[in-house]
XYZ file of C-alpha atoms in Angstrom:
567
model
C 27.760 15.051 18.654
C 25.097 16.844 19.911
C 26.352 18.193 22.728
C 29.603 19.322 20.098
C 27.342 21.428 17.435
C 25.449 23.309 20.336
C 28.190 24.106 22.844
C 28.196 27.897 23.228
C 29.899 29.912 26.017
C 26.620 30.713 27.924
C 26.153 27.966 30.549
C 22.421 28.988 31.341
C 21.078 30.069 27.704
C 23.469 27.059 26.336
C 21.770 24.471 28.451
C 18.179 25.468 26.731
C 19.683 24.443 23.180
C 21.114 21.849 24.037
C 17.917 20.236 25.687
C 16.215 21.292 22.906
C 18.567 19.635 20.133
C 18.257 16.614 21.968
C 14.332 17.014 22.296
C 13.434 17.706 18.921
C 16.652 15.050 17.967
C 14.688 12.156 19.931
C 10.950 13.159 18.915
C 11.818 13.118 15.169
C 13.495 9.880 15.672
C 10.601 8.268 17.709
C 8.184 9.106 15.155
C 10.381 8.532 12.432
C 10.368 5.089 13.719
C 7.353 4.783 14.489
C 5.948 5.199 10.603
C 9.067 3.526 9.737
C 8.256 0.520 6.758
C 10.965 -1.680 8.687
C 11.640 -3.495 4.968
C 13.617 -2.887 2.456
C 11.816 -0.794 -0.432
C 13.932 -0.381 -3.008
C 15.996 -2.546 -5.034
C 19.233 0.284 -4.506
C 18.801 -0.847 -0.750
C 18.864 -4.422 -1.529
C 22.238 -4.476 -2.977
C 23.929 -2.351 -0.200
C 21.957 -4.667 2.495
C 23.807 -7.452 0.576
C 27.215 -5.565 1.005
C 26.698 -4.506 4.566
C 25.537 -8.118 5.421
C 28.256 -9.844 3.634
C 31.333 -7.379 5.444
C 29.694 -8.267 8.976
C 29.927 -11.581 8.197
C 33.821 -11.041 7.512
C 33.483 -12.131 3.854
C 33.824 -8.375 2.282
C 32.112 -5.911 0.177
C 30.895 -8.356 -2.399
C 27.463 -9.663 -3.953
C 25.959 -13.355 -3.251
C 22.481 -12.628 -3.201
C 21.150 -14.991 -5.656
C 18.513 -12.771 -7.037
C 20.887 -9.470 -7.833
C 23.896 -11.469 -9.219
C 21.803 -12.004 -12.667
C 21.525 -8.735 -14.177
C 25.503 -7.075 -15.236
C 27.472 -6.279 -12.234
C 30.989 -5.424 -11.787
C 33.438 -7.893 -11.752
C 37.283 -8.112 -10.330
C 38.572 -9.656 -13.522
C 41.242 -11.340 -11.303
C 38.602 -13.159 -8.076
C 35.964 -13.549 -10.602
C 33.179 -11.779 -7.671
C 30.225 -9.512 -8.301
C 30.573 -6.175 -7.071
C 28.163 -3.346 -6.754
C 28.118 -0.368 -8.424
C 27.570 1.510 -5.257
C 29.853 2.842 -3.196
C 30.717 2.349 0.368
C 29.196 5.047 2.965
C 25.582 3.266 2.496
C 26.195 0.341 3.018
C 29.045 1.053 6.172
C 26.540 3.424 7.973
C 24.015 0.402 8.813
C 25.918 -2.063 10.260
C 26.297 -0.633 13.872
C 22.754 -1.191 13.463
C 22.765 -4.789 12.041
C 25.351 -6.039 14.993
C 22.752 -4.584 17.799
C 19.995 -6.030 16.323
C 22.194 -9.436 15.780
C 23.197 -9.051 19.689
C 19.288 -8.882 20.417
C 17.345 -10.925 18.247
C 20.135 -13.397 16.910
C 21.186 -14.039 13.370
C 18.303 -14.165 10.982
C 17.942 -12.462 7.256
C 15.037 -10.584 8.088
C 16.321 -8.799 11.347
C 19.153 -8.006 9.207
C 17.397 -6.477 6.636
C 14.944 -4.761 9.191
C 17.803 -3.131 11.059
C 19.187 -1.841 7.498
C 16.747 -0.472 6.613
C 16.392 1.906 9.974
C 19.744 3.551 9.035
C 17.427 6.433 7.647
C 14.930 6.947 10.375
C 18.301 7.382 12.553
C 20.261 10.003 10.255
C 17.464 12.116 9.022
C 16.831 13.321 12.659
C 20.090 14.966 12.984
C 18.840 17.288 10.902
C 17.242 19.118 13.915
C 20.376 19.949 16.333
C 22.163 21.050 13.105
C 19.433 23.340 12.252
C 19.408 24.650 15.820
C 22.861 25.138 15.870
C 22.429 27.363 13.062
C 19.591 29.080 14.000
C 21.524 30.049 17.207
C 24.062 31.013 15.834
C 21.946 33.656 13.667
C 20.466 34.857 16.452
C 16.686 33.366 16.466
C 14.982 32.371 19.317
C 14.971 28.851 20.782
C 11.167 28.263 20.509
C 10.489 30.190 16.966
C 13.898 27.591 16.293
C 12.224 24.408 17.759
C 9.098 25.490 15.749
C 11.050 25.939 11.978
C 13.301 22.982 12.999
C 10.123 20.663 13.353
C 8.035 21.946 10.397
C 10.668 21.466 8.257
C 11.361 17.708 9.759
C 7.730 16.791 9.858
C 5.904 18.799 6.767
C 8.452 18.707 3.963
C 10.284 15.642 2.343
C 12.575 15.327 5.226
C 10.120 13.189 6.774
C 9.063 10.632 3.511
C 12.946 10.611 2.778
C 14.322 9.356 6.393
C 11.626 6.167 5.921
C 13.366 4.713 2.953
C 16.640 2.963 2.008
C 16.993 5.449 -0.727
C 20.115 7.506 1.142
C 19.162 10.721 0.307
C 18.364 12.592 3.233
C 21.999 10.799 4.831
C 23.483 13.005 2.119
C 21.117 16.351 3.181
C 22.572 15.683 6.832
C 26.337 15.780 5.784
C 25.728 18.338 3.562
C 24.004 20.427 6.090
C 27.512 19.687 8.849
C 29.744 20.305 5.984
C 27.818 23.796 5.516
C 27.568 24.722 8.965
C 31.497 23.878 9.873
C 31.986 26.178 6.884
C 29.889 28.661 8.700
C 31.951 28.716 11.896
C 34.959 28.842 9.630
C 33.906 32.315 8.223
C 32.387 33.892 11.320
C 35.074 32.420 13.918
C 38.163 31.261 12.106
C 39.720 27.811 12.907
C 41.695 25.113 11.226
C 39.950 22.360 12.973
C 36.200 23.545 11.396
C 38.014 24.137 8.276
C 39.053 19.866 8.287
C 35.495 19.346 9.501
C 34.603 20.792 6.916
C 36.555 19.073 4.167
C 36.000 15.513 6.173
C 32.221 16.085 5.431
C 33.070 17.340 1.945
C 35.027 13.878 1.249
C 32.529 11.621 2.443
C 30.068 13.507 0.588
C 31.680 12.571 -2.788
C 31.751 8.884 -1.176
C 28.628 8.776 -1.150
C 28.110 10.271 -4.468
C 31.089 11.378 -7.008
C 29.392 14.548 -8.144
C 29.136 16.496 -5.719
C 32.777 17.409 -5.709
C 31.568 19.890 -8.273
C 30.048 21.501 -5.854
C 32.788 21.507 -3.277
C 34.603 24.628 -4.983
C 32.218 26.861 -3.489
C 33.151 26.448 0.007
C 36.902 28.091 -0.104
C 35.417 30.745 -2.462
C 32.615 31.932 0.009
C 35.342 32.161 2.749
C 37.593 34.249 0.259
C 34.708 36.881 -0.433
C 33.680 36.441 3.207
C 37.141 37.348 4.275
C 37.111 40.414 1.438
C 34.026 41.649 2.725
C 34.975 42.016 6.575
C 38.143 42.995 5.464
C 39.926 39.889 7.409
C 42.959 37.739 5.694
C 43.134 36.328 2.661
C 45.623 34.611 3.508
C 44.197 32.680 6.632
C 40.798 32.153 4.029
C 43.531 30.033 1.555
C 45.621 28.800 4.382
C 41.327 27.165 5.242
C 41.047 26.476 1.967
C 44.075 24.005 1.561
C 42.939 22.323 4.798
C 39.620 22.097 3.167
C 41.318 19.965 0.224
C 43.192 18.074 2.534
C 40.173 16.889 4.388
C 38.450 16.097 1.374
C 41.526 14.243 0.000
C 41.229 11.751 2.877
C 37.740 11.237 1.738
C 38.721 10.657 -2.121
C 41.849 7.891 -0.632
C 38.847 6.656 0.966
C 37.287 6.304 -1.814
C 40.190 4.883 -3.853
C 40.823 2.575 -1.369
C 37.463 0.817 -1.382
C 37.525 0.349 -5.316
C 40.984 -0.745 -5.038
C 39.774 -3.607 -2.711
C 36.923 -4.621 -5.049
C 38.086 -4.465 -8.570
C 42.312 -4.129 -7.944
C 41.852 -0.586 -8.939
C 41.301 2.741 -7.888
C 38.826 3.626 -10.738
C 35.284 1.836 -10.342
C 33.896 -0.011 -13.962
C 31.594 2.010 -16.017
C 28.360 1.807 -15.386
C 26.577 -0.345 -17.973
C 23.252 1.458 -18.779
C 20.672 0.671 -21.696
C 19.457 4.223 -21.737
C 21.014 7.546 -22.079
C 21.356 8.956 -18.797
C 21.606 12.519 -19.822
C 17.913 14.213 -20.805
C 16.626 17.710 -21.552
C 17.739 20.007 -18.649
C 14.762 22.806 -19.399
C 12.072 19.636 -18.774
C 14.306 18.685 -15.840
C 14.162 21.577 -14.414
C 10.278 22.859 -14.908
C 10.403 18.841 -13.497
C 11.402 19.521 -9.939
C 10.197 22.841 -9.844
C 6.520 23.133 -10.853
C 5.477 20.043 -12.309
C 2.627 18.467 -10.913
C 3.832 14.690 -10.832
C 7.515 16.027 -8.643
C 7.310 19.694 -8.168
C 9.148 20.170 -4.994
C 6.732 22.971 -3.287
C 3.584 20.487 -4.389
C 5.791 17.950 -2.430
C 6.702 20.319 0.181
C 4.561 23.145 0.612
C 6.508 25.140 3.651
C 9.015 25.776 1.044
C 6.952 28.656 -0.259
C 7.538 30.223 3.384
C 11.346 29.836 2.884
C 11.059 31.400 -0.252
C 9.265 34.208 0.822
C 12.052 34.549 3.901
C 14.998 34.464 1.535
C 14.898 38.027 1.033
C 15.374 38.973 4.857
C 18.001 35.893 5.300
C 20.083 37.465 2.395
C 20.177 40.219 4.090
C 20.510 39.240 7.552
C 23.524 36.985 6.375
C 24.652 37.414 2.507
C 27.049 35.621 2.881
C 25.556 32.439 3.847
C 22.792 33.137 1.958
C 24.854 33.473 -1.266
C 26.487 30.242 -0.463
C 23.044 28.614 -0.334
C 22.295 30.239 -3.600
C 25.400 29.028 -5.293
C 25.268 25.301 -3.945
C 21.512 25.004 -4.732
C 22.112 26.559 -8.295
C 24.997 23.437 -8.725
C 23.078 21.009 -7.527
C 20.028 22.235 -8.754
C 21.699 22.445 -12.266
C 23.296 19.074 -12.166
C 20.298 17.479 -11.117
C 18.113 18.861 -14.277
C 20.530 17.087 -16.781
C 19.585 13.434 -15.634
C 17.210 12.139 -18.004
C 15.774 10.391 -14.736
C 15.519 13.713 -12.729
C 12.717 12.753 -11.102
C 14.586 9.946 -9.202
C 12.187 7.243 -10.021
C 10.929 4.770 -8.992
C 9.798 6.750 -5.488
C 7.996 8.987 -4.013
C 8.923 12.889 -4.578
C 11.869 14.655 -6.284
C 14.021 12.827 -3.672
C 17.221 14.148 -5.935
C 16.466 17.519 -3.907
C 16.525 16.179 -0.706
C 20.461 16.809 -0.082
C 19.867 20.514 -0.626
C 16.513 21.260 1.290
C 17.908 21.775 5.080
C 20.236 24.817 3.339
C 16.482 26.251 2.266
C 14.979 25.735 6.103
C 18.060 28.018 7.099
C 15.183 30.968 5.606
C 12.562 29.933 7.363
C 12.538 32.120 10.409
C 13.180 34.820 8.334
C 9.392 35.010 7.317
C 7.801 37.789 9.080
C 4.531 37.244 10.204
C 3.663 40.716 9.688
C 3.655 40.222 5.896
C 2.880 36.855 5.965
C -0.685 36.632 7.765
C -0.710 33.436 9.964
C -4.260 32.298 7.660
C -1.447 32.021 5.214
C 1.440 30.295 7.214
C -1.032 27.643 8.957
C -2.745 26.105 5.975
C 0.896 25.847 4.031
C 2.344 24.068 7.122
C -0.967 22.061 7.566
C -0.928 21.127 4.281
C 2.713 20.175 4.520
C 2.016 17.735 7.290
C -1.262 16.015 5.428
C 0.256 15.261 2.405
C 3.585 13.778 4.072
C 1.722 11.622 6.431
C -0.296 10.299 3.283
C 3.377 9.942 1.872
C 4.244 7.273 4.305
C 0.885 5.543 4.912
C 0.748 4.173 1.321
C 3.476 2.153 -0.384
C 4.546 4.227 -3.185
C 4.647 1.526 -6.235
C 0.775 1.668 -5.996
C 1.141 4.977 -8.614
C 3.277 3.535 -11.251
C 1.440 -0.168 -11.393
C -1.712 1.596 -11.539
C -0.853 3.358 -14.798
C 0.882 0.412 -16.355
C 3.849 2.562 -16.105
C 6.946 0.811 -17.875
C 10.300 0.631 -16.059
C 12.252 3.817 -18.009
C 8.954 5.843 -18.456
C 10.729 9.093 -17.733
C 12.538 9.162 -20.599
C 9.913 10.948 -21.568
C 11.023 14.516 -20.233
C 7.916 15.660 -20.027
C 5.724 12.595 -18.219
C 5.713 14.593 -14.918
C 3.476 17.392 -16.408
C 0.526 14.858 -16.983
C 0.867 12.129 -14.198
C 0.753 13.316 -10.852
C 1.805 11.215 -7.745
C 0.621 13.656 -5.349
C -2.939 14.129 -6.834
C -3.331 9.959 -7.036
C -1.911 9.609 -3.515
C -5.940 10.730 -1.837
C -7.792 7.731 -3.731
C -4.858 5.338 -3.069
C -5.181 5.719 0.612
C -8.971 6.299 0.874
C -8.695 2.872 -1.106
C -6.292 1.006 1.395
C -8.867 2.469 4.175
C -11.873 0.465 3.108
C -10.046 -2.615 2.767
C -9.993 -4.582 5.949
C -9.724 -8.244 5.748
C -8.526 -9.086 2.307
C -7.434 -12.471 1.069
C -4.291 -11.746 -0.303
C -2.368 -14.370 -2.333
C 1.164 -13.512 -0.804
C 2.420 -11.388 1.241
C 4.727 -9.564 -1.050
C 5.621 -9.533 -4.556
C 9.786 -10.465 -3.149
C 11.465 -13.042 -5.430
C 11.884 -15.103 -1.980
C 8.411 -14.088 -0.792
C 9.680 -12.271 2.337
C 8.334 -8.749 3.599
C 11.840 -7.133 4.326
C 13.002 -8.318 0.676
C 12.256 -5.166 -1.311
C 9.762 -6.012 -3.857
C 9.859 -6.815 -7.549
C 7.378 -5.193 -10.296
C 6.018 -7.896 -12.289
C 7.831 -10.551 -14.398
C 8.268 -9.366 -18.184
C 6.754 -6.269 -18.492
C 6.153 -3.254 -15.724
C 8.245 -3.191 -12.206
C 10.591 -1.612 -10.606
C 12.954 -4.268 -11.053
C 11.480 -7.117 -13.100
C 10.678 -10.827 -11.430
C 13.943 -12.755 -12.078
C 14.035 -15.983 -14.298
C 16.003 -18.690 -13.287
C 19.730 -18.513 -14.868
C 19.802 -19.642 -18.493
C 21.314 -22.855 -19.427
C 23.373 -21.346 -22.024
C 25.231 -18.813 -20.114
C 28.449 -19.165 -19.254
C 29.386 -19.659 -15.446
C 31.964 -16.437 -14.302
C 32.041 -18.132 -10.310
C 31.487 -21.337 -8.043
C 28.486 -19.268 -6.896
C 27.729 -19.332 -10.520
C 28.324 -22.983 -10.983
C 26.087 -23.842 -8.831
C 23.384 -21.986 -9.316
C 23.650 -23.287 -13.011
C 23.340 -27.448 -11.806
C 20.486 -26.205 -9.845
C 18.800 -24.212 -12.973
C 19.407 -27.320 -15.250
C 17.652 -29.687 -12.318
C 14.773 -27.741 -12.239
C 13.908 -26.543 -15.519
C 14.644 -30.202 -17.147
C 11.017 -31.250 -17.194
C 9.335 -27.748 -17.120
C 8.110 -26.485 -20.566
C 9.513 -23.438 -21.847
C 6.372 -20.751 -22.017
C 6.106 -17.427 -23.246
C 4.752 -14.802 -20.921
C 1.918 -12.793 -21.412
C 1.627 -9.085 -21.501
C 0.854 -8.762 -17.688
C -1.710 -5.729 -16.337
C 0.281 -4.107 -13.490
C -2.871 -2.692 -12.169
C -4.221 -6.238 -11.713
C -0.980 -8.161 -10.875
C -0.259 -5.762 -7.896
C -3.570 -7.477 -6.521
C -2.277 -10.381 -5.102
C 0.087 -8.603 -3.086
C -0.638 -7.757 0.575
C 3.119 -5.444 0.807
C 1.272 -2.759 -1.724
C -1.789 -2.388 0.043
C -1.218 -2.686 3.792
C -0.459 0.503 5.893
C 3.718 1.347 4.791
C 4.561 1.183 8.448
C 6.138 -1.939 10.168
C 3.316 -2.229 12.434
C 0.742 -2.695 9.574
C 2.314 -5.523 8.237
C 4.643 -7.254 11.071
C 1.426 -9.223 12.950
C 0.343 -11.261 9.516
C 4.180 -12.520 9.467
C 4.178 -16.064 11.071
C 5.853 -15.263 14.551
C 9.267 -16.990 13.923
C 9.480 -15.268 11.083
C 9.362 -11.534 12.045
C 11.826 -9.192 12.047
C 12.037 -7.996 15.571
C 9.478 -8.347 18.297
C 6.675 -5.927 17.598
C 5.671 -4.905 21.469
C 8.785 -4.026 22.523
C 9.680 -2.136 19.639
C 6.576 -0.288 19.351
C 7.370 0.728 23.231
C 10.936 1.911 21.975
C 9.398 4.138 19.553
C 6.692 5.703 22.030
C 9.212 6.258 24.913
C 11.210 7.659 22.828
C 9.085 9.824 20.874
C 7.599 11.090 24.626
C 11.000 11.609 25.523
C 11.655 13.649 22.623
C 8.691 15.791 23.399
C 8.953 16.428 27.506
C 12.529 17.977 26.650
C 10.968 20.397 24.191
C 8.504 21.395 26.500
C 11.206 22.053 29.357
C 13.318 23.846 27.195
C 10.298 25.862 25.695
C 9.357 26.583 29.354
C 12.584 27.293 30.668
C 13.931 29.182 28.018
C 14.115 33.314 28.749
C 12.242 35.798 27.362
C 15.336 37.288 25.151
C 16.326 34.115 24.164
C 12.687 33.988 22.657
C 13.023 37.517 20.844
């Protein structure tokens, strides 16, 4: 694919891009690796880990996972299974993963979920060769490329968002494709990048169902391209319908994998206790400024792409007005949700899908206006505060104010609790501890590490501790059944007891998973050997070989590159 989205008719010059897509491809993926938390840290993960796991073991999409079958699922009224409410991309995109690390470390639960939950760490460094592609294609030079590609992949988001199971940056990395084949579309013609382009578009609304509002603006910035070259409109329609056709494959797609979950093509509604629609003024002063998820607190080279726009626009208006329009629907979309922060995590991560269309402006900033005292600090800080980002697990915030699970209905929380100003004295705090005597590892309803973790039970957590089925509901499967004899068994002698208000700040305590360095290697060694994941040596080689890799081709390219490639 690589190889694909930098070809270029230049042999020599193309040979330079290509080594450096694949350079700055294999660094970001070393190092994304390499800070990688190799567990599951999110409860959204855990129920597409139990889909994924379930279709490799050729039993289908559904849910068995004791622990997530309590709350209200979906159910195929006819079968009687749980389903999730998520759909299929997320859950499809790991398992090449899970069947390597099966082939290489056998069949356990924990390798699964530690291969899972890599799917990230793999996508989000695709990012770079797309951004090259487009850089080259507008006409910057490879190294001032390399440089942009790799400040936006190390000190933005990008980085914090490819070392989660939250999916994200997989939908930045799509959009980004989708954008780009669009791109080619308008400056070269060409039915097959128009398809491209609606393939991405379809799997896009796969992944998540509104963005086909934001689809429209693809066929209307090749008409107005086409207008404003004077080219033909009706080649820019003839694109357009391929456009829908490609993204009709991705809606039967879509169809199809309800279909073979509930018997129909339309997925249940989702059963929610809370409104899901807020105030779109707080949602919006929310991801832009606040200082609890204001994106340029969060990602501070952002200001430099800002500052840029002005040249991009008019280097390339018409991209650049396509980047205006999809941010503005997204943007706009975003700052309806009642939960537009995206919580629980770290950072508006419900911008992420949109940011690599903003590091298209980045080489636009001239440092003739922009003093380098300016650009250095921005980028520096950049890089400090997303390295603290995934040193620290980010739950620490939230049980430390007692937060309660649907905080953020208050619209306006963000403007007096800050995640990036707590983030210093949580990891100078992790720094002095050194050999604490933790109660358990991690605060999993099965106790594991690559089990994502539950907040504590009956009051604060991201989700709550699960009780034991009640004896008085009624069984809706076998699975069910079962899991009902072995409530009854175990609760027959146990008193009934209320709980206790619980302090989240002093529950979280006992926990080593929300304390330890977020990596996989800060936790992996205090796992009982026959119970880790993967072998930590070998992997940690993997990750240094390949980050070294990553950087020796940058530094040919950058040295082999010409001097007008670098104007």
């Amino acid at each position: 694919m690589i190889e694909r989205i930098q070809a270029s008719t230049g042999s020599k010059e193309g040979n330079h891009w290509r080594i450096a897509g694949w350079g700055s491809f294999l660094l970001l993926l070393g190092l994304f690796l390499l800070s990688h938390p190799g567990r599951i840290d999110m409860v959204d993960g855990q129920f597409r880990f139990d889909v994924a796991r379930n279709i490799v073991n050729m039993t289908g999409p559904e849910l068995t996972d004791f622990y997530l079958v309590q709350g209200p699922l979906p159910v195929n009224p006819t079968t009687g299974h749980f389903y999730s409410y998520y759909t299929a991309p997320a859950s499809l995109l790991p398992i090449p993963l899970m069947i390597v690390s099966r082939v290489l470390c056998g069949i356990s639960s924990a390798s699964d979920r530690f291969s899972f939950s890599l799917v990230s760490a793999f996508a989000g460094p695709l990012v770079a060769p797309l951004l090259l592609a487009f850089f080259r294609r507008m006409g910057v030079g490879v190294k001032q490329a390399v440089a942009w590609t790799l400040v936006f992949g190390l000190a933005t988001l990008w980085w914090p968002s490819s070392e989660t199971v939250f999916d994200q940056c997989q939908h930045g990395v799509v959009m980004l494709a989708m954008t780009l084949m669009a791109y080619d579309v308008a400056k070269r013609g060409g039915i097959g990048y128009a398809l491209a382009a609606g393939l991405l578009g379809g799997l896009l609304v796969n992944y998540r169902v509104p963005f086909v509002a934001l689809l429209p603006a693809i066929p209307v910035y090749w008409l107005v391209e086409a207008r404003r070259s004077g080219g033909q409109i009706s080649k820019a329609l003839i694109n357009g319908i391929i456009f829908g056709v490609g993204i009709g494959v991705g809606l039967a797609g879509y169809a199809f994998y309800n279909w073979i979950r509930f018997g129909s093509v339309n997925m249940p509604a989702f059963e929610s206790g809370v409104s899901m629609l807020g105030n779109p003024i707080a949602g919006f002063l929310t991801l832009a400024i606040s200082p609890g998820k204001g994106v340029l607190w969060f990602s501070p080279p952002l200001v430099l792409a800002l500052i840029g726009f002005k040249s991009f626009f008019k280097a390339e208006r018409g991209l650049a007005g396509l980047v205006i329009a999809l941010s503005a629907l997204h943007v706009g979309e975003m700052s309806f949700l009642s939960f537009a922060g995206g919580d629980w995590c770290w950072g508006p991560r419900y911008l992420i899908p949109i940011m690599p269309l903003w590091a298209l402006a980045l080489p636009y900033v001239s440092l003739k206006v922009v003093k380098p005292a300016v650009v250095y600090p921005l980028v520096g800080f950049g890089l400090v505060i997303q390295l603290m980002a995934v040193s620290v697990d980010h739950h620490r915030f939230f049980f430390n104010r007692r937060l309660p699970p649907h905080f953020w209905l208050d619209a306006w929380a963000y403007f007096r609790y800050s995640q990036l100003l707590s983030r210093p004295a949580e990891f100078v705090e992790n720094l002095g501890i050194t050999d604490h005597k933790w109660a358990k590892l991690s605060s999993s309803p099965n106790g594991e590490m690559t089990y994502c973790p539950y907040g504590p039970p009956g009051a604060e957590g991201p989700p709550q501790a699960t009780q034991p089925p009640s004896s008085k509901a009624k069984p809706r499967t076998e699975l069910q059944k079962k899991l009902k004899i072995i409530a009854l068994a175990t609760q027959s002698s146990t008193p009934k007891i209320k709980l206790p208000p619980i302090d989240a700040r002093v529950w979280q305590q006992q926990f080593a998973v929300f304390y330890l360095p977020r990596p996989w290697w800060g936790w992996i060694n205090r796992v009982p050997a026959e119970q880790r994941p993967v072998n930590p040596a070998p992997f940690m080689a993997l990750c240094l070989v390949t980050t070294g890799l990553g950087a020796g081709l940058l530094f040919r390219a950058s040295k082999s590159s010409s001097p007008q490639e670098d104007a």
